[in-house]
Amino acid sequence: MAISNVDPRSAAGLDELPTMSVVICTYTTDRWYDLERAVCSVMNQTTAPHEIVVVVDHNPELRQRVRRRFPAVTAIENRFARGLSGARNSGIEIVTGEVVAFLDDDAVAAPTWLHYLQRSYSNPDVLGVGGVAEPAWDGGRPDWFPAEFDWVVGCSHVGLPHRLAPVRNLLGANMSIRRDVLELAGGFSGHLGRIGADTAGCEETELCIRAANRDPGRFFAHEPAARVTHRVPESRSSWRYFAQRCWAEGRSKAVVSRLSTGSGTLRTERSYATRTLPAGIAKGVGDAVTRRRRGGMARAAAIVGGLTVTSAGYLRGLVEHATTASGDPPGSQ
């Protein structure tokens, strides 16, 4: 699909671009300093947000703390079931901007983040725009951790476009969607999304697929110039977390395939598994042979292991769905 008419250089005047509301979802005081940095980064944008809404996931003490620290910010409780999907839907209900931009509570937006998101909306066919989330590793990036799997820590991975281009779905840590698109699509699915510190996900993937199916001919766009940094604590630098997240992603993708329609629902994943990952394995082996970079063989092994665990999680998710559909509760066999 051509995207030449989304070129930022042909954007309309600023007075014709949509207003941008920002929603930040949070759930624990353990991430208070991360949340402070996230909110302050939005307050210091070169393009001022229409409003900032912080949605607190069933934690009244934290909501009051946000209100005291940031009186200019709207702080509300998640009015739906506990979890990220419900919190995002609560934010969507009250914002008044024409576009809703979502930022994770442990991410920091570059000063031009909203500027680059906003200008792509000069094309009326754009449903939503996302950008790059760069990992900020607390203890340094492990030598074995492949960039092809940076999605494990909520960041942009190898294989994404390097310039403004259409994509199937946006990255949850750095995305924006027209408010009317969110409302017509029905918001984020309660069947998906993180609850507290668990490792589930894919709610943004399913939403983007659903929204695009409702509006053929329009699309989501990836704008690499819209950048955030996403903090990665040392607890997410372990093999254990890597495997848990891959397993959860596979199971979540099984839910996406069930909720979405069309034979091409997981086309992006197939391309990733058959093109991006083999190239990453070859690069890791090449790095090990030539000693250009430490950890080459470990990264290649992590790619193989990550793909295996994710695939196993996907198959498990399909079995769970088939079991549930047959009337037996999951895990009864």
Short mmCIF file of C-alpha atoms in Angstrom, two decimals, residues 19 59 90 95 99 115 137 155 159 168 195 205 215 227 229 278 302:
data_model
loop_
_atom_site.label_atom_id
_atom_site.label_comp_id
_atom_site.label_asym_id
_atom_site.label_seq_id
_atom_site.Cartn_x
_atom_site.Cartn_y
_atom_site.Cartn_z
CA THR A 19 -5.73 17.63 18.92
CA ASN A 59 -5.30 1.80 43.49
CA SER A 90 -11.41 4.13 30.92
CA VAL A 95 -10.62 12.23 26.74
CA VAL A 99 -6.42 11.51 18.78
CA HIS A 115 4.95 16.46 16.99
CA TRP A 137 18.46 -1.32 30.29
CA CYS A 155 10.35 -2.29 22.79
CA GLY A 159 12.33 -6.02 11.35
CA ARG A 168 -0.57 -4.07 10.68
CA ILE A 195 -3.08 -7.48 34.60
CA THR A 205 -2.56 -6.06 17.97
CA ASP A 215 -12.50 0.40 7.68
CA ARG A 227 10.55 8.06 19.83
CA THR A 229 12.75 5.24 25.75
CA PRO A 278 16.66 -16.67 10.25
CA ALA A 302 18.07 -17.33 22.16
#
